[in-house]
């Protein structure tokens, strides 16, 4: 029987360990020393590095990379199950070596880098000796590559990059930035003269590349290959975001259910008010619909490729934003006044929903992709009537019974009544 929703016991044991480890080690670190897992401060590293080592010892480090790309090769389905836990804790992805934007950049390097580029950047990224950022979106062009202007010009043994990008997440902290130019993808060390980082926005940086010179071998993949590399990068990234969103909405749901059973109002516990029950029931169904969509997509990637799973990945992208918006809002609302503060995770979770609908391409673009790809499997109906126009179908079906109808007046009356849309004596029983 091929349809199977169970997790193999060996991997379930790993997941149980991850659950316990995140609750007892990662969350306390997050609460008391926020940002320690990302920090280069020696005292922070002394706290976080032993946790990362434990993950490596369990064979769970950088789980997103396939074996042929240098990772453990667990595949996307197992990564999805792992991310259903990691996504609950702010620094768990970095403790497990699966944090964006490094993951997507590593995928690009693993797939398109030369041996020398992998040695120079992939290994240090995997070991978190360096961090990276991804510079694609432009102020005047958003994420529509046809409007991009940033260009690299060849000058002897160097490329000279000129252009302007913004919303480069963690650009100001990165050691290297992957810069998408109209004529190729380039790796730019942040300290290179001409890289100018504006004051705003603070975390998602606005960067001007003013005649930035990089050696010729900083071109990643083929010249003019930037769009292909970007697709490779973003495809994986989007499904990883969706996996972590499953964790977030499950957390919101847990908070909602606990609250519904704990608070009494107008004579009964609020879980017994029907509209609260409806919020719980709708959230339960929506979370499981999202989860199954994400797991099915991960399974499809494992059994084909990211490219062949593009329609499903796009559907995950906008569905996770929608479910996050709906479920986090309901949980926040049921939490009452406390929900509107930053004293629970709910306010930040709800505020993250618009970001989910915008980052990695706005929802509208992904919905159009889904509709366009789905419609490739359809054709317009040839004649006047839709294929499912019942009178025409019935007329066609009558031919199958022509002999019977001709021989038996009762059956003929029945079939004639069906054609008129009424019930005959025989059919009405
Ligand atoms: C928190 C965050 C982190 C980010 N990190 C990065 C990063 O690390 N690197 C990077 O390069 N970029 C990053 N981005 C940028 C992100 O990819 C872009 O914001 C996104 O692709 C949309 O571009 P835009 O903001 O210019 O929106 P716009 O293109 O201006 O779109 C605005 C609105 O116009 C409408 N619209 C636009 N296009 C269409 C369309 N084709 N069909 C229908 N309606 C449309 C939609 O309503 C859309 O919401 C990040 C963004 C956020 C919010």
mmCIF file with all atom_site columns, N, CA, C and O in Angstrom, residues 327-367:
data_model
loop_
_atom_site.group_PDB
_atom_site.id
_atom_site.type_symbol
_atom_site.label_atom_id
_atom_site.label_alt_id
_atom_site.label_comp_id
_atom_site.label_asym_id
_atom_site.label_entity_id
_atom_site.label_seq_id
_atom_site.pdbx_PDB_ins_code
_atom_site.Cartn_x
_atom_site.Cartn_y
_atom_site.Cartn_z
_atom_site.occupancy
_atom_site.B_iso_or_equiv
_atom_site.pdbx_formal_charge
_atom_site.auth_seq_id
_atom_site.auth_comp_id
_atom_site.auth_asym_id
_atom_site.auth_atom_id
_atom_site.pdbx_PDB_model_num
ATOM 1   N N  . UNK A 1 327 ? -4.764 32.039 11.103  1.00 0.00 ? 327 UNK A N  1
ATOM 2   C CA . UNK A 1 327 ? -4.637 31.323 12.379  1.00 0.00 ? 327 UNK A CA 1
ATOM 3   C C  . UNK A 1 327 ? -4.005 32.224 13.443  1.00 0.00 ? 327 UNK A C  1
ATOM 4   O O  . UNK A 1 327 ? -4.462 32.253 14.593  1.00 0.00 ? 327 UNK A O  1
ATOM 5   N N  . UNK A 1 328 ? -2.981 32.995 13.060  1.00 0.00 ? 328 UNK A N  1
ATOM 6   C CA . UNK A 1 328 ? -2.346 33.853 14.076  1.00 0.00 ? 328 UNK A CA 1
ATOM 7   C C  . UNK A 1 328 ? -3.319 34.940 14.528  1.00 0.00 ? 328 UNK A C  1
ATOM 8   O O  . UNK A 1 328 ? -3.344 35.303 15.704  1.00 0.00 ? 328 UNK A O  1
ATOM 9   N N  . UNK A 1 329 ? -4.143 35.425 13.605  1.00 0.00 ? 329 UNK A N  1
ATOM 10  C CA . UNK A 1 329 ? -5.122 36.445 13.997  1.00 0.00 ? 329 UNK A CA 1
ATOM 11  C C  . UNK A 1 329 ? -6.145 35.862 14.983  1.00 0.00 ? 329 UNK A C  1
ATOM 12  O O  . UNK A 1 329 ? -6.466 36.470 16.005  1.00 0.00 ? 329 UNK A O  1
ATOM 13  N N  . UNK A 1 330 ? -6.639 34.653 14.670  1.00 0.00 ? 330 UNK A N  1
ATOM 14  C CA . UNK A 1 330 ? -7.628 34.041 15.576  1.00 0.00 ? 330 UNK A CA 1
ATOM 15  C C  . UNK A 1 330 ? -7.018 33.808 16.951  1.00 0.00 ? 330 UNK A C  1
ATOM 16  O O  . UNK A 1 330 ? -7.654 34.071 17.979  1.00 0.00 ? 330 UNK A O  1
ATOM 17  N N  . UNK A 1 331 ? -5.788 33.295 16.969  1.00 0.00 ? 331 UNK A N  1
ATOM 18  C CA . UNK A 1 331 ? -5.135 33.016 18.262  1.00 0.00 ? 331 UNK A CA 1
ATOM 19  C C  . UNK A 1 331 ? -4.950 34.307 19.045  1.00 0.00 ? 331 UNK A C  1
ATOM 20  O O  . UNK A 1 331 ? -5.229 34.362 20.250  1.00 0.00 ? 331 UNK A O  1
ATOM 21  N N  . UNK A 1 332 ? -4.494 35.346 18.342  1.00 0.00 ? 332 UNK A N  1
ATOM 22  C CA . UNK A 1 332 ? -4.276 36.646 18.990  1.00 0.00 ? 332 UNK A CA 1
ATOM 23  C C  . UNK A 1 332 ? -5.603 37.175 19.554  1.00 0.00 ? 332 UNK A C  1
ATOM 24  O O  . UNK A 1 332 ? -5.672 37.642 20.699  1.00 0.00 ? 332 UNK A O  1
ATOM 25  N N  . UNK A 1 333 ? -6.648 37.047 18.758  1.00 0.00 ? 333 UNK A N  1
ATOM 26  C CA . UNK A 1 333 ? -7.958 37.549 19.170  1.00 0.00 ? 333 UNK A CA 1
ATOM 27  C C  . UNK A 1 333 ? -8.466 36.799 20.412  1.00 0.00 ? 333 UNK A C  1
ATOM 28  O O  . UNK A 1 333 ? -8.969 37.408 21.359  1.00 0.00 ? 333 UNK A O  1
ATOM 29  N N  . UNK A 1 334 ? -8.281 35.477 20.406  1.00 0.00 ? 334 UNK A N  1
ATOM 30  C CA . UNK A 1 334 ? -8.768 34.673 21.536  1.00 0.00 ? 334 UNK A CA 1
ATOM 31  C C  . UNK A 1 334 ? -7.922 34.928 22.782  1.00 0.00 ? 334 UNK A C  1
ATOM 32  O O  . UNK A 1 334 ? -8.398 34.781 23.915  1.00 0.00 ? 334 UNK A O  1
ATOM 33  N N  . UNK A 1 335 ? -6.695 35.379 22.606  1.00 0.00 ? 335 UNK A N  1
ATOM 34  C CA . UNK A 1 335 ? -5.840 35.733 23.743  1.00 0.00 ? 335 UNK A CA 1
ATOM 35  C C  . UNK A 1 335 ? -6.281 37.063 24.360  1.00 0.00 ? 335 UNK A C  1
ATOM 36  O O  . UNK A 1 335 ? -5.861 37.415 25.476  1.00 0.00 ? 335 UNK A O  1
ATOM 37  N N  . UNK A 1 336 ? -7.143 37.795 23.654  1.00 0.00 ? 336 UNK A N  1
ATOM 38  C CA . UNK A 1 336 ? -7.644 39.066 24.195  1.00 0.00 ? 336 UNK A CA 1
ATOM 39  C C  . UNK A 1 336 ? -6.550 40.122 24.248  1.00 0.00 ? 336 UNK A C  1
ATOM 40  O O  . UNK A 1 336 ? -5.612 40.103 23.437  1.00 0.00 ? 336 UNK A O  1
ATOM 41  N N  . UNK A 1 337 ? -6.641 41.004 25.256  1.00 0.00 ? 337 UNK A N  1
ATOM 42  C CA . UNK A 1 337 ? -5.719 42.147 25.306  1.00 0.00 ? 337 UNK A CA 1
ATOM 43  C C  . UNK A 1 337 ? -4.259 41.708 25.328  1.00 0.00 ? 337 UNK A C  1
ATOM 44  O O  . UNK A 1 337 ? -3.404 42.328 24.686  1.00 0.00 ? 337 UNK A O  1
ATOM 45  N N  . UNK A 1 338 ? -3.969 40.613 26.025  1.00 0.00 ? 338 UNK A N  1
ATOM 46  C CA . UNK A 1 338 ? -2.581 40.139 26.110  1.00 0.00 ? 338 UNK A CA 1
ATOM 47  C C  . UNK A 1 338 ? -2.031 39.809 24.712  1.00 0.00 ? 338 UNK A C  1
ATOM 48  O O  . UNK A 1 338 ? -0.856 40.010 24.425  1.00 0.00 ? 338 UNK A O  1
ATOM 49  N N  . UNK A 1 339 ? -2.929 39.324 23.858  1.00 0.00 ? 339 UNK A N  1
ATOM 50  C CA . UNK A 1 339 ? -2.521 38.973 22.494  1.00 0.00 ? 339 UNK A CA 1
ATOM 51  C C  . UNK A 1 339 ? -2.002 40.155 21.695  1.00 0.00 ? 339 UNK A C  1
ATOM 52  O O  . UNK A 1 339 ? -1.223 39.993 20.752  1.00 0.00 ? 339 UNK A O  1
ATOM 53  N N  . UNK A 1 340 ? -2.444 41.362 22.065  1.00 0.00 ? 340 UNK A N  1
ATOM 54  C CA . UNK A 1 340 ? -2.022 42.544 21.298  1.00 0.00 ? 340 UNK A CA 1
ATOM 55  C C  . UNK A 1 340 ? -0.655 43.062 21.744  1.00 0.00 ? 340 UNK A C  1
ATOM 56  O O  . UNK A 1 340 ? -0.138 44.009 21.165  1.00 0.00 ? 340 UNK A O  1
ATOM 57  N N  . UNK A 1 341 ? -0.091 42.455 22.776  1.00 0.00 ? 341 UNK A N  1
ATOM 58  C CA . UNK A 1 341 ? 1.216  42.914 23.280  1.00 0.00 ? 341 UNK A CA 1
ATOM 59  C C  . UNK A 1 341 ? 2.336  42.035 22.716  1.00 0.00 ? 341 UNK A C  1
ATOM 60  O O  . UNK A 1 341 ? 2.069  41.023 22.058  1.00 0.00 ? 341 UNK A O  1
ATOM 61  N N  . UNK A 1 342 ? 3.582  42.412 23.060  1.00 0.00 ? 342 UNK A N  1
ATOM 62  C CA . UNK A 1 342 ? 4.704  41.555 22.636  1.00 0.00 ? 342 UNK A CA 1
ATOM 63  C C  . UNK A 1 342 ? 5.102  40.590 23.756  1.00 0.00 ? 342 UNK A C  1
ATOM 64  O O  . UNK A 1 342 ? 6.231  40.114 23.802  1.00 0.00 ? 342 UNK A O  1
ATOM 65  N N  . UNK A 1 343 ? 4.147  40.281 24.645  1.00 0.00 ? 343 UNK A N  1
ATOM 66  C CA . UNK A 1 343 ? 4.449  39.375 25.757  1.00 0.00 ? 343 UNK A CA 1
ATOM 67  C C  . UNK A 1 343 ? 4.148  37.915 25.425  1.00 0.00 ? 343 UNK A C  1
ATOM 68  O O  . UNK A 1 343 ? 4.394  37.025 26.239  1.00 0.00 ? 343 UNK A O  1
ATOM 69  N N  . UNK A 1 344 ? 3.586  37.663 24.259  1.00 0.00 ? 344 UNK A N  1
ATOM 70  C CA . UNK A 1 344 ? 3.460  36.294 23.734  1.00 0.00 ? 344 UNK A CA 1
ATOM 71  C C  . UNK A 1 344 ? 3.990  36.344 22.291  1.00 0.00 ? 344 UNK A C  1
ATOM 72  O O  . UNK A 1 344 ? 4.160  37.439 21.730  1.00 0.00 ? 344 UNK A O  1
ATOM 73  N N  . UNK A 1 345 ? 4.221  35.193 21.645  1.00 0.00 ? 345 UNK A N  1
ATOM 74  C CA . UNK A 1 345 ? 4.738  35.233 20.262  1.00 0.00 ? 345 UNK A CA 1
ATOM 75  C C  . UNK A 1 345 ? 3.694  35.690 19.234  1.00 0.00 ? 345 UNK A C  1
ATOM 76  O O  . UNK A 1 345 ? 4.027  35.873 18.067  1.00 0.00 ? 345 UNK A O  1
ATOM 77  N N  . UNK A 1 346 ? 2.430  35.868 19.654  1.00 0.00 ? 346 UNK A N  1
ATOM 78  C CA . UNK A 1 346 ? 1.355  36.019 18.663  1.00 0.00 ? 346 UNK A CA 1
ATOM 79  C C  . UNK A 1 346 ? 1.413  37.309 17.864  1.00 0.00 ? 346 UNK A C  1
ATOM 80  O O  . UNK A 1 346 ? 1.157  37.309 16.655  1.00 0.00 ? 346 UNK A O  1
ATOM 81  N N  . UNK A 1 347 ? 1.734  38.407 18.523  1.00 0.00 ? 347 UNK A N  1
ATOM 82  C CA . UNK A 1 347 ? 1.725  39.679 17.798  1.00 0.00 ? 347 UNK A CA 1
ATOM 83  C C  . UNK A 1 347 ? 2.770  39.659 16.670  1.00 0.00 ? 347 UNK A C  1
ATOM 84  O O  . UNK A 1 347 ? 2.488  40.040 15.528  1.00 0.00 ? 347 UNK A O  1
ATOM 85  N N  . UNK A 1 348 ? 3.974  39.171 16.986  1.00 0.00 ? 348 UNK A N  1
ATOM 86  C CA . UNK A 1 348 ? 5.035  39.112 15.963  1.00 0.00 ? 348 UNK A CA 1
ATOM 87  C C  . UNK A 1 348 ? 4.641  38.141 14.850  1.00 0.00 ? 348 UNK A C  1
ATOM 88  O O  . UNK A 1 348 ? 4.928  38.367 13.673  1.00 0.00 ? 348 UNK A O  1
ATOM 89  N N  . UNK A 1 349 ? 3.959  37.064 15.241  1.00 0.00 ? 349 UNK A N  1
ATOM 90  C CA . UNK A 1 349 ? 3.561  36.071 14.242  1.00 0.00 ? 349 UNK A CA 1
ATOM 91  C C  . UNK A 1 349 ? 2.557  36.662 13.257  1.00 0.00 ? 349 UNK A C  1
ATOM 92  O O  . UNK A 1 349 ? 2.649  36.480 12.049  1.00 0.00 ? 349 UNK A O  1
ATOM 93  N N  . UNK A 1 350 ? 1.594  37.404 13.818  1.00 0.00 ? 350 UNK A N  1
ATOM 94  C CA . UNK A 1 350 ? 0.583  38.018 12.942  1.00 0.00 ? 350 UNK A CA 1
ATOM 95  C C  . UNK A 1 350 ? 1.229  39.088 12.059  1.00 0.00 ? 350 UNK A C  1
ATOM 96  O O  . UNK A 1 350 ? 0.924  39.193 10.867  1.00 0.00 ? 350 UNK A O  1
ATOM 97  N N  . UNK A 1 351 ? 2.162  39.845 12.639  1.00 0.00 ? 351 UNK A N  1
ATOM 98  C CA . UNK A 1 351 ? 2.830  40.893 11.855  1.00 0.00 ? 351 UNK A CA 1
ATOM 99  C C  . UNK A 1 351 ? 3.702  40.285 10.748  1.00 0.00 ? 351 UNK A C  1
ATOM 100 O O  . UNK A 1 351 ? 4.010  40.959 9.769   1.00 0.00 ? 351 UNK A O  1
ATOM 101 N N  . UNK A 1 352 ? 4.081  39.014 10.914  1.00 0.00 ? 352 UNK A N  1
ATOM 102 C CA . UNK A 1 352 ? 4.932  38.372 9.902   1.00 0.00 ? 352 UNK A CA 1
ATOM 103 C C  . UNK A 1 352 ? 4.134  37.910 8.684   1.00 0.00 ? 352 UNK A C  1
ATOM 104 O O  . UNK A 1 352 ? 4.708  37.618 7.634   1.00 0.00 ? 352 UNK A O  1
ATOM 105 N N  . UNK A 1 353 ? 2.798  37.852 8.822   1.00 0.00 ? 353 UNK A N  1
ATOM 106 C CA . UNK A 1 353 ? 1.991  37.320 7.714   1.00 0.00 ? 353 UNK A CA 1
ATOM 107 C C  . UNK A 1 353 ? 2.120  38.161 6.438   1.00 0.00 ? 353 UNK A C  1
ATOM 108 O O  . UNK A 1 353 ? 2.304  37.596 5.354   1.00 0.00 ? 353 UNK A O  1
ATOM 109 N N  . UNK A 1 354 ? 2.061  39.501 6.518   1.00 0.00 ? 354 UNK A N  1
ATOM 110 C CA . UNK A 1 354 ? 2.241  40.274 5.282   1.00 0.00 ? 354 UNK A CA 1
ATOM 111 C C  . UNK A 1 354 ? 3.611  40.043 4.646   1.00 0.00 ? 354 UNK A C  1
ATOM 112 O O  . UNK A 1 354 ? 3.724  39.994 3.418   1.00 0.00 ? 354 UNK A O  1
ATOM 113 N N  . UNK A 1 355 ? 4.639  39.874 5.486   1.00 0.00 ? 355 UNK A N  1
ATOM 114 C CA . UNK A 1 355 ? 5.979  39.611 4.937   1.00 0.00 ? 355 UNK A CA 1
ATOM 115 C C  . UNK A 1 355 ? 5.973  38.313 4.144   1.00 0.00 ? 355 UNK A C  1
ATOM 116 O O  . UNK A 1 355 ? 6.522  38.227 3.045   1.00 0.00 ? 355 UNK A O  1
ATOM 117 N N  . UNK A 1 356 ? 5.323  37.290 4.696   1.00 0.00 ? 356 UNK A N  1
ATOM 118 C CA . UNK A 1 356 ? 5.239  35.993 4.010   1.00 0.00 ? 356 UNK A CA 1
ATOM 119 C C  . UNK A 1 356 ? 4.597  36.143 2.632   1.00 0.00 ? 356 UNK A C  1
ATOM 120 O O  . UNK A 1 356 ? 4.914  35.416 1.704   1.00 0.00 ? 356 UNK A O  1
ATOM 121 N N  . UNK A 1 357 ? 3.642  37.073 2.544   1.00 0.00 ? 357 UNK A N  1
ATOM 122 C CA . UNK A 1 357 ? 2.920  37.239 1.281   1.00 0.00 ? 357 UNK A CA 1
ATOM 123 C C  . UNK A 1 357 ? 3.710  38.077 0.277   1.00 0.00 ? 357 UNK A C  1
ATOM 124 O O  . UNK A 1 357 ? 3.318  38.171 -0.890  1.00 0.00 ? 357 UNK A O  1
ATOM 125 N N  . UNK A 1 358 ? 4.814  38.687 0.720   1.00 0.00 ? 358 UNK A N  1
ATOM 126 C CA . UNK A 1 358 ? 5.592  39.577 -0.163  1.00 0.00 ? 358 UNK A CA 1
ATOM 127 C C  . UNK A 1 358 ? 6.978  39.017 -0.461  1.00 0.00 ? 358 UNK A C  1
ATOM 128 O O  . UNK A 1 358 ? 7.394  38.969 -1.623  1.00 0.00 ? 358 UNK A O  1
ATOM 129 N N  . UNK A 1 359 ? 7.702  38.600 0.599   1.00 0.00 ? 359 UNK A N  1
ATOM 130 C CA . UNK A 1 359 ? 9.085  38.140 0.394   1.00 0.00 ? 359 UNK A CA 1
ATOM 131 C C  . UNK A 1 359 ? 9.116  36.927 -0.540  1.00 0.00 ? 359 UNK A C  1
ATOM 132 O O  . UNK A 1 359 ? 8.164  36.145 -0.575  1.00 0.00 ? 359 UNK A O  1
ATOM 133 N N  . UNK A 1 360 ? 10.191 36.804 -1.292  1.00 0.00 ? 360 UNK A N  1
ATOM 134 C CA . UNK A 1 360 ? 10.340 35.736 -2.301  1.00 0.00 ? 360 UNK A CA 1
ATOM 135 C C  . UNK A 1 360 ? 9.288  35.825 -3.396  1.00 0.00 ? 360 UNK A C  1
ATOM 136 O O  . UNK A 1 360 ? 8.870  34.808 -3.957  1.00 0.00 ? 360 UNK A O  1
ATOM 137 N N  . UNK A 1 361 ? 8.827  37.030 -3.688  1.00 0.00 ? 361 UNK A N  1
ATOM 138 C CA . UNK A 1 361 ? 7.837  37.222 -4.759  1.00 0.00 ? 361 UNK A CA 1
ATOM 139 C C  . UNK A 1 361 ? 6.440  37.343 -4.192  1.00 0.00 ? 361 UNK A C  1
ATOM 140 O O  . UNK A 1 361 ? 6.055  36.537 -3.331  1.00 0.00 ? 361 UNK A O  1
ATOM 141 N N  . UNK A 1 362 ? 5.709  38.358 -4.651  1.00 0.00 ? 362 UNK A N  1
ATOM 142 C CA . UNK A 1 362 ? 4.367  38.600 -4.076  1.00 0.00 ? 362 UNK A CA 1
ATOM 143 C C  . UNK A 1 362 ? 3.405  37.468 -4.452  1.00 0.00 ? 362 UNK A C  1
ATOM 144 O O  . UNK A 1 362 ? 3.563  36.816 -5.484  1.00 0.00 ? 362 UNK A O  1
ATOM 145 N N  . UNK A 1 363 ? 2.420  37.267 -3.591  1.00 0.00 ? 363 UNK A N  1
ATOM 146 C CA . UNK A 1 363 ? 1.469  36.166 -3.783  1.00 0.00 ? 363 UNK A CA 1
ATOM 147 C C  . UNK A 1 363 ? 0.842  36.164 -5.176  1.00 0.00 ? 363 UNK A C  1
ATOM 148 O O  . UNK A 1 363 ? 0.629  35.107 -5.775  1.00 0.00 ? 363 UNK A O  1
ATOM 149 N N  . UNK A 1 364 ? 0.516  37.373 -5.657  1.00 0.00 ? 364 UNK A N  1
ATOM 150 C CA . UNK A 1 364 ? -0.174 37.448 -6.953  1.00 0.00 ? 364 UNK A CA 1
ATOM 151 C C  . UNK A 1 364 ? 0.610  36.727 -8.049  1.00 0.00 ? 364 UNK A C  1
ATOM 152 O O  . UNK A 1 364 ? 0.041  35.990 -8.868  1.00 0.00 ? 364 UNK A O  1
ATOM 153 N N  . UNK A 1 365 ? 1.931  36.914 -8.037  1.00 0.00 ? 365 UNK A N  1
ATOM 154 C CA . UNK A 1 365 ? 2.766  36.318 -9.083  1.00 0.00 ? 365 UNK A CA 1
ATOM 155 C C  . UNK A 1 365 ? 2.692  34.786 -8.991  1.00 0.00 ? 365 UNK A C  1
ATOM 156 O O  . UNK A 1 365 ? 2.577  34.089 -9.999  1.00 0.00 ? 365 UNK A O  1
ATOM 157 N N  . UNK A 1 366 ? 2.705  34.271 -7.749  1.00 0.00 ? 366 UNK A N  1
ATOM 158 C CA . UNK A 1 366 ? 2.668  32.815 -7.583  1.00 0.00 ? 366 UNK A CA 1
ATOM 159 C C  . UNK A 1 366 ? 1.291  32.249 -7.933  1.00 0.00 ? 366 UNK A C  1
ATOM 160 O O  . UNK A 1 366 ? 1.181  31.153 -8.474  1.00 0.00 ? 366 UNK A O  1
ATOM 161 N N  . UNK A 1 367 ? 0.263  33.026 -7.641  1.00 0.00 ? 367 UNK A N  1
ATOM 162 C CA . UNK A 1 367 ? -1.085 32.548 -8.005  1.00 0.00 ? 367 UNK A CA 1
ATOM 163 C C  . UNK A 1 367 ? -1.224 32.476 -9.527  1.00 0.00 ? 367 UNK A C  1
ATOM 164 O O  . UNK A 1 367 ? -1.791 31.517 -10.069 1.00 0.00 ? 367 UNK A O  1
#
